[in-house]
PDB file of C-alpha atoms in Angstrom:
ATOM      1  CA  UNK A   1      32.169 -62.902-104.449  1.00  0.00           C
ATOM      2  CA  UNK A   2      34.420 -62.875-101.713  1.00  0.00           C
ATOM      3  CA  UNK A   3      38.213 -64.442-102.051  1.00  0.00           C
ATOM      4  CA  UNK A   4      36.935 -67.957 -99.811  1.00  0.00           C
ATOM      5  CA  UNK A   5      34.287 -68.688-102.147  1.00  0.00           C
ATOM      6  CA  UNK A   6      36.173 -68.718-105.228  1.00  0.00           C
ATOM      7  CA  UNK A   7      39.082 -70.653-104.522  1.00  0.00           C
ATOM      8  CA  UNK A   8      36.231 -73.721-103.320  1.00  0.00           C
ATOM      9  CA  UNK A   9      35.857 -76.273-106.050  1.00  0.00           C
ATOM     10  CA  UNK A  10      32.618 -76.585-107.640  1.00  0.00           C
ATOM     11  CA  UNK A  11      30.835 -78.567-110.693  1.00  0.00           C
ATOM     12  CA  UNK A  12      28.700 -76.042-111.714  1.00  0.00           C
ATOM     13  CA  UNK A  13      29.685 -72.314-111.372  1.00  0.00           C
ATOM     14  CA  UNK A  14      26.566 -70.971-113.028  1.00  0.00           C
ATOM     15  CA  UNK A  15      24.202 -72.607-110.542  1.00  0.00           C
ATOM     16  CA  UNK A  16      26.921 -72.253-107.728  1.00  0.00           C
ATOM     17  CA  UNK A  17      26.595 -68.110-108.692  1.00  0.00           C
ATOM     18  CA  UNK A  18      22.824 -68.368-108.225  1.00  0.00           C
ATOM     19  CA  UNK A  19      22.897 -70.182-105.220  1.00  0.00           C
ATOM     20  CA  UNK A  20      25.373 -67.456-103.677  1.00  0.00           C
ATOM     21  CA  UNK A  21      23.275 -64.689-104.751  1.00  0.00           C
ATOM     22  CA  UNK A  22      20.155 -66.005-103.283  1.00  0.00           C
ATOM     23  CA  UNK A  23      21.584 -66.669 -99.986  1.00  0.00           C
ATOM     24  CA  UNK A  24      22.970 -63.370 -99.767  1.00  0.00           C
ATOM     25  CA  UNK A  25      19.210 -61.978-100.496  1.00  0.00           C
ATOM     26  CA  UNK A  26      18.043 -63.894 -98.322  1.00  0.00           C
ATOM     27  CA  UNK A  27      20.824 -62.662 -95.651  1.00  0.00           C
ATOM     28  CA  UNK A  28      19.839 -58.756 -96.831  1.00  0.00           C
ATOM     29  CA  UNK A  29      16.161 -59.794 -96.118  1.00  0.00           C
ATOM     30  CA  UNK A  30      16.257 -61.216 -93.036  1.00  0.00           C
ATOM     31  CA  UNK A  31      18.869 -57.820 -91.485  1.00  0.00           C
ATOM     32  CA  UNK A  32      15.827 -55.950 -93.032  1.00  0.00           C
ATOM     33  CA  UNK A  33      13.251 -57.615 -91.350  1.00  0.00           C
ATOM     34  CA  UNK A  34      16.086 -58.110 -88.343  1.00  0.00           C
ATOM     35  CA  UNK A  35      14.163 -56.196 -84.585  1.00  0.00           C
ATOM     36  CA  UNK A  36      16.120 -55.014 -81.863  1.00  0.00           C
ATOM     37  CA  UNK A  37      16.824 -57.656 -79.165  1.00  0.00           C
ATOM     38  CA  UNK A  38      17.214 -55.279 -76.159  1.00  0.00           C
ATOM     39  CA  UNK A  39      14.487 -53.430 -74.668  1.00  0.00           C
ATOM     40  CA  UNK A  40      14.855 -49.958 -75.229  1.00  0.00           C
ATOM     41  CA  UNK A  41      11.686 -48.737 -73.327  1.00  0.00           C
ATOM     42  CA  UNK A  42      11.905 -46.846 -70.108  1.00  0.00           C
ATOM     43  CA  UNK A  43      10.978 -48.825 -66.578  1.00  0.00           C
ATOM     44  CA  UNK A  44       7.986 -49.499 -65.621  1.00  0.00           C
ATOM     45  CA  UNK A  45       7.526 -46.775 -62.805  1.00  0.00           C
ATOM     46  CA  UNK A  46       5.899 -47.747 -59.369  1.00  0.00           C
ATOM     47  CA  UNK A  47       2.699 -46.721 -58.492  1.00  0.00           C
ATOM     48  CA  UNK A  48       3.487 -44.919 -55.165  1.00  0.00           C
ATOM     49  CA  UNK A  49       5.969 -42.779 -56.601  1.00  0.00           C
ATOM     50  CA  UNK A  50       3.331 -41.189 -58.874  1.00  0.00           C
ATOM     51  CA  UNK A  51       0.793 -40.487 -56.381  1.00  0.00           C
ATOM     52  CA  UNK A  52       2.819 -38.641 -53.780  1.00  0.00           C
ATOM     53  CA  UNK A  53       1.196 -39.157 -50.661  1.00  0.00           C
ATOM     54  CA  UNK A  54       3.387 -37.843 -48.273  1.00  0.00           C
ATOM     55  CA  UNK A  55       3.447 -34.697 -50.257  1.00  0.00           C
ATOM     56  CA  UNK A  56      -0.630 -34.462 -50.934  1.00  0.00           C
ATOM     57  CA  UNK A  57      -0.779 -35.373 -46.825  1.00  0.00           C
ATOM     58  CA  UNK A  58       1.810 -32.351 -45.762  1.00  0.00           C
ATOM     59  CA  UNK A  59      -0.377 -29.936 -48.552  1.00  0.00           C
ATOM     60  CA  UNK A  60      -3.767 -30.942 -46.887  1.00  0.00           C
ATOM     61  CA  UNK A  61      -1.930 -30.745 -43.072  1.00  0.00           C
ATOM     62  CA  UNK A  62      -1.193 -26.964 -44.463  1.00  0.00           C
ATOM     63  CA  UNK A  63      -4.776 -26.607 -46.017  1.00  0.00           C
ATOM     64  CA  UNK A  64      -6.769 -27.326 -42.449  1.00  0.00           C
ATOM     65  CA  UNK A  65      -3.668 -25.487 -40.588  1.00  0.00           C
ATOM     66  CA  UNK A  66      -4.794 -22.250 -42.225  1.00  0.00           C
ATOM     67  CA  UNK A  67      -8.707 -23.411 -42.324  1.00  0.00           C
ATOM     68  CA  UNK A  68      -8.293 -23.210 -38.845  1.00  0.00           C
ATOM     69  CA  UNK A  69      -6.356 -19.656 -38.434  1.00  0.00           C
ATOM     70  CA  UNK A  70      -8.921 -18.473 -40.794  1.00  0.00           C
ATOM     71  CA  UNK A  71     -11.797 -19.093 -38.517  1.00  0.00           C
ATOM     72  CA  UNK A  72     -10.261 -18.200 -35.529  1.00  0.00           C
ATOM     73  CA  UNK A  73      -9.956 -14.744 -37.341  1.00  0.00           C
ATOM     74  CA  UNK A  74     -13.749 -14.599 -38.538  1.00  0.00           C
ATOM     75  CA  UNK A  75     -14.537 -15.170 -34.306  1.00  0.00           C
ATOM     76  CA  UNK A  76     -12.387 -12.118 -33.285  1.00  0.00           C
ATOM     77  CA  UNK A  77     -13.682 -10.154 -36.439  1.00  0.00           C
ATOM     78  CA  UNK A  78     -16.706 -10.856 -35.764  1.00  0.00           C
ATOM     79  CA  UNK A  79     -16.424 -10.173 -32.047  1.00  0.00           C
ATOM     80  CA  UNK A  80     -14.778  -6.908 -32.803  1.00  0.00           C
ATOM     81  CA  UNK A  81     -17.561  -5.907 -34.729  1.00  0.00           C
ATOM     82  CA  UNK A  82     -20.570  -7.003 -32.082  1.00  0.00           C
ATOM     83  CA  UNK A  83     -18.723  -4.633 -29.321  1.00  0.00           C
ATOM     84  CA  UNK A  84     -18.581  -1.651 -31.968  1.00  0.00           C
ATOM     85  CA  UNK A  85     -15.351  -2.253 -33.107  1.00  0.00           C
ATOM     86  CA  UNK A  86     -13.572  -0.176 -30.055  1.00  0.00           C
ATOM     87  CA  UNK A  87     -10.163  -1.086 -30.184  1.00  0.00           C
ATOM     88  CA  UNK A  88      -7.655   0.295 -26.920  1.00  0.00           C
ATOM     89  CA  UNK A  89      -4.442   0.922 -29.263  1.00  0.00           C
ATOM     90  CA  UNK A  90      -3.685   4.279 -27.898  1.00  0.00           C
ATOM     91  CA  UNK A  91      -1.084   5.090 -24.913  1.00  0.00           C
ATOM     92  CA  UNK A  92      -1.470   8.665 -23.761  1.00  0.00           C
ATOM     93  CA  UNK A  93       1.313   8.402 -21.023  1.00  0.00           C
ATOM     94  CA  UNK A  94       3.968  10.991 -21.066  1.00  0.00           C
ATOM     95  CA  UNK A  95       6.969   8.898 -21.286  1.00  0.00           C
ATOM     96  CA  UNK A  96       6.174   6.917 -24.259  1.00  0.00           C
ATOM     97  CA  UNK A  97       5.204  10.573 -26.300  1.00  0.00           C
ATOM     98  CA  UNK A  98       8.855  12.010 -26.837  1.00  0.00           C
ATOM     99  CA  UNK A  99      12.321  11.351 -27.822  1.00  0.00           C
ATOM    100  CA  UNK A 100      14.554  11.997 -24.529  1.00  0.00           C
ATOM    101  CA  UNK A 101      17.632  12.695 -27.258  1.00  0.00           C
ATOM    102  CA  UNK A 102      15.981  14.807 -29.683  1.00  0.00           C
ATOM    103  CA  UNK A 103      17.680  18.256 -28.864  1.00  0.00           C
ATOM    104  CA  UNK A 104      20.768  16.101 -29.259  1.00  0.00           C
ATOM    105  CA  UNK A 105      20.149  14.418 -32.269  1.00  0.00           C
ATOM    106  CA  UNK A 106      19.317  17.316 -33.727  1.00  0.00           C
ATOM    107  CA  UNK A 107      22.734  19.651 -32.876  1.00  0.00           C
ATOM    108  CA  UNK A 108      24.456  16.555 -33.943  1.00  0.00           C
ATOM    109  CA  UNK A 109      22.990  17.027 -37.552  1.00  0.00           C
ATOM    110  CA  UNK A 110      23.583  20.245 -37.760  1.00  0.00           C
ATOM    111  CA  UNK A 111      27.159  20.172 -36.461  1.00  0.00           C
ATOM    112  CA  UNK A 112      27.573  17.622 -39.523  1.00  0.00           C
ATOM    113  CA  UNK A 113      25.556  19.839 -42.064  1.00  0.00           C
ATOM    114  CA  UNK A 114      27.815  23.126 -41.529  1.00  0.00           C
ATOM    115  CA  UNK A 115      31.070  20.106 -41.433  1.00  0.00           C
ATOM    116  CA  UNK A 116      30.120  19.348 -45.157  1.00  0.00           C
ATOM    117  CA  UNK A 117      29.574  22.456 -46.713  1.00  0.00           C
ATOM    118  CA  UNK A 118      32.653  23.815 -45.154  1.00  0.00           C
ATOM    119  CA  UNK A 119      34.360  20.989 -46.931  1.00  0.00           C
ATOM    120  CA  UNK A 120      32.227  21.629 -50.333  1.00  0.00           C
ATOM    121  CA  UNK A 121      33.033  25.676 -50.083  1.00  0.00           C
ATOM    122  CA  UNK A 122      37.097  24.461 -49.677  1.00  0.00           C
ATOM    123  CA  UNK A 123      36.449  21.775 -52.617  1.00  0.00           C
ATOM    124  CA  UNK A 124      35.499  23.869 -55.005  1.00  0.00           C
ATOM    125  CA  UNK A 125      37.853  26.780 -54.257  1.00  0.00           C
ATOM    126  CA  UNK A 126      40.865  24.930 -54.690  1.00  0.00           C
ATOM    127  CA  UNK A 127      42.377  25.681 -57.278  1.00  0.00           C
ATOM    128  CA  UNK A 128      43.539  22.886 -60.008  1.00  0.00           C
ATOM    129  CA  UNK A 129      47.236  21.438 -59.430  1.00  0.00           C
ATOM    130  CA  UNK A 130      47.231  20.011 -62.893  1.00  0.00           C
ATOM    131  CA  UNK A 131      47.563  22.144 -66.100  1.00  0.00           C
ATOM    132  CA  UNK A 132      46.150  20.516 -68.878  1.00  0.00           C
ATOM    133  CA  UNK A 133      47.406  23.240 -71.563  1.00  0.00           C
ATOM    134  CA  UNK A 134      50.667  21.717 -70.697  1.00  0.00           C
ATOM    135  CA  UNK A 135      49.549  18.234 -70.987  1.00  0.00           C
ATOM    136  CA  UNK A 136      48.367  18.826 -74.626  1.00  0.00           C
ATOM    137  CA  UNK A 137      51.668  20.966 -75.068  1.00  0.00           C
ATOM    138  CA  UNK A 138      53.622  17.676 -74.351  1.00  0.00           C
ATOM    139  CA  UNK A 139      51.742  15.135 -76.000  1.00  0.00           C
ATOM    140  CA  UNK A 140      51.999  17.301 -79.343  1.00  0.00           C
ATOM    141  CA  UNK A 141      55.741  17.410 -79.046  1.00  0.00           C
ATOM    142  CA  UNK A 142      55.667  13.379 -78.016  1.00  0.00           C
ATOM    143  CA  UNK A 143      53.582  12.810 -80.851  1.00  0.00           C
ATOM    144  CA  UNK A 144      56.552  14.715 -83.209  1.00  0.00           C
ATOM    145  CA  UNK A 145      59.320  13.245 -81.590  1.00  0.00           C
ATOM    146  CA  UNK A 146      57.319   9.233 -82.320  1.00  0.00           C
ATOM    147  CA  UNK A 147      56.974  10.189 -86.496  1.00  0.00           C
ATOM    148  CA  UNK A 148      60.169  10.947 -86.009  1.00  0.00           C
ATOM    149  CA  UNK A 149      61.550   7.712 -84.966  1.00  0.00           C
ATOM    150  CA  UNK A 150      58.696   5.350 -85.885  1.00  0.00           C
ATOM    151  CA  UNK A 151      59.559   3.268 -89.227  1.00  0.00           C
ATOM    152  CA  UNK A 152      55.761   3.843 -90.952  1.00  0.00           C
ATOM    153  CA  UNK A 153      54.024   6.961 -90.897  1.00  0.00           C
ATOM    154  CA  UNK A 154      51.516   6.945 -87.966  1.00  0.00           C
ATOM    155  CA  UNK A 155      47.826   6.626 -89.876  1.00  0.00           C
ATOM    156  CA  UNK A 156      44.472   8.502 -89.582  1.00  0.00           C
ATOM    157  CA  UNK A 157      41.903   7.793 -87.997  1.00  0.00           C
ATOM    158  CA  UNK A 158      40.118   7.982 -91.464  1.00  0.00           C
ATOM    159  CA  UNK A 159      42.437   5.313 -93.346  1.00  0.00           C
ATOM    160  CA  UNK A 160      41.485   2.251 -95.161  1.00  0.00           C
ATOM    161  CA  UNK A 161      43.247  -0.793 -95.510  1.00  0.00           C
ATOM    162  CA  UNK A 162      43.640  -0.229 -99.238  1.00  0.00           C
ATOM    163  CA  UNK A 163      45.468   2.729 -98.692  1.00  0.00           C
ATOM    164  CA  UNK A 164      47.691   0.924 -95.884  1.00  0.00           C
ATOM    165  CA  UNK A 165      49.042  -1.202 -98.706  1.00  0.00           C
ATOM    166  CA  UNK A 166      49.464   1.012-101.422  1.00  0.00           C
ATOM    167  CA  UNK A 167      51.246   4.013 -98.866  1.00  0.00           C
ATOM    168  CA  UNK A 168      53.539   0.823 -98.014  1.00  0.00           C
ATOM    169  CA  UNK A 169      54.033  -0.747-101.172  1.00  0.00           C
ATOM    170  CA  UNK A 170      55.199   2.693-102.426  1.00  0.00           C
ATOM    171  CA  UNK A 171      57.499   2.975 -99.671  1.00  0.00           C
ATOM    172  CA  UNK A 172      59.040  -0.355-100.907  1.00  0.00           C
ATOM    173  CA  UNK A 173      57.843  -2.431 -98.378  1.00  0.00           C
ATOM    174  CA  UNK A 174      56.257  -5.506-100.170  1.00  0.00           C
ATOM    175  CA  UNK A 175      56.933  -8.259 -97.283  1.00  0.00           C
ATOM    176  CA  UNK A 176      52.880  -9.498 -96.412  1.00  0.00           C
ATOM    177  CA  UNK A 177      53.894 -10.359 -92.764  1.00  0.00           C
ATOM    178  CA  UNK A 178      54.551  -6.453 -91.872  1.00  0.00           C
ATOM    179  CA  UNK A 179      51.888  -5.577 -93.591  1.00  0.00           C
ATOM    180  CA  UNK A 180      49.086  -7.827 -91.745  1.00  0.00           C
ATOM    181  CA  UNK A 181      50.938  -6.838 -88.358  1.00  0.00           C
ATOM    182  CA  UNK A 182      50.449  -3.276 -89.346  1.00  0.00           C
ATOM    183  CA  UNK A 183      46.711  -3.605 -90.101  1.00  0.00           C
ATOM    184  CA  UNK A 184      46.493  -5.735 -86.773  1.00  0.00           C
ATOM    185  CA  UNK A 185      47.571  -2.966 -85.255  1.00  0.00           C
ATOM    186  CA  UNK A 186      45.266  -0.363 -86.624  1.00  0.00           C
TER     187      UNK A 186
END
């Protein structure tokens, strides 16, 4: 029973208790029984926006656009085909039969052709200007000069982190934080 209840004066507390108790399962009840008070169900939508007419007129429009192309193609099919299907596509005049800048065209390729494997012949004479024996030579000595200076031993490429920790711990290196930065690093 809450605090308000309590401190009210009252003759009889066992009947007072079982009024309380039915009123508050008859509160439970009713928020059981309670329905929703707003209407939760989409609009009503509007007839002409289902229908589409404009859209259904513009598809037909198209439809009897291409009805009509359609047949005016059958006529000149058909027309093509009553007169033996002789069709004048051919142009045997002498201008239309050759390129006037074909001789030129052609010296120009050519010209570009001996251009590029001049090039290619000079390419792959050169000789290199980098000597990668010396490059390997240097990074060798680089890599002896780091283990020298470096405080941990640089790893291989075939170590585990359980042997990180115990090549470190026996070093006397126990902190955690160097030791996660080291694997990070890996």
């Amino acid at each position: 029973m809450d605090r308000g209840r309590r401190a009210m004066p009252v003759q009889n507390k066992a009947c007072n208790q079982r009024f309380i108790q039915r009123c508050q399962e008859r509160h439970k009840q009713k928020l059981r029984n309670m329905k929703c008070s707003i209407d939760n169900k989409p609009p009503r939508q509007a007839g002409h926006l289902k229908s589409k007419a404009k859209k259904n007129a513009l598809i037909e429009d198209r439809i009897s656009q291409i009805e009509t192309e359609n047949h005016i193609l059958l006529r000149k099919m058909s027309h093509i085909m009553m007169n033996k299907g002789a069709i004048d596509n051919k142009n045997e005049n002498i201008k239309y039969g050759h390129s006037l800048n074909k001789d030129r065209r052609k010296r120009e390729l050519q010209r570009i052709t001996k251009q590029n494997l001049q090039i290619l012949n000079r390419i792959q004479g050169a000789m290199p200007t980098y000597n990668h024996k010396q490059w390997e030579k240097e990074a060798k000595e680089n890599d002896k000069i780091l283990s020298n200076i470096s405080e941990f031993d640089k790893p291989s490429s075939n170590t585990k982190s359980g042997q990180i920790h115990t090549h470190l711990s026996s070093r006397g290196f126990f902190d955690k934080d160097i030791l996660m930065k080291y694997e990070d690093c890996l």
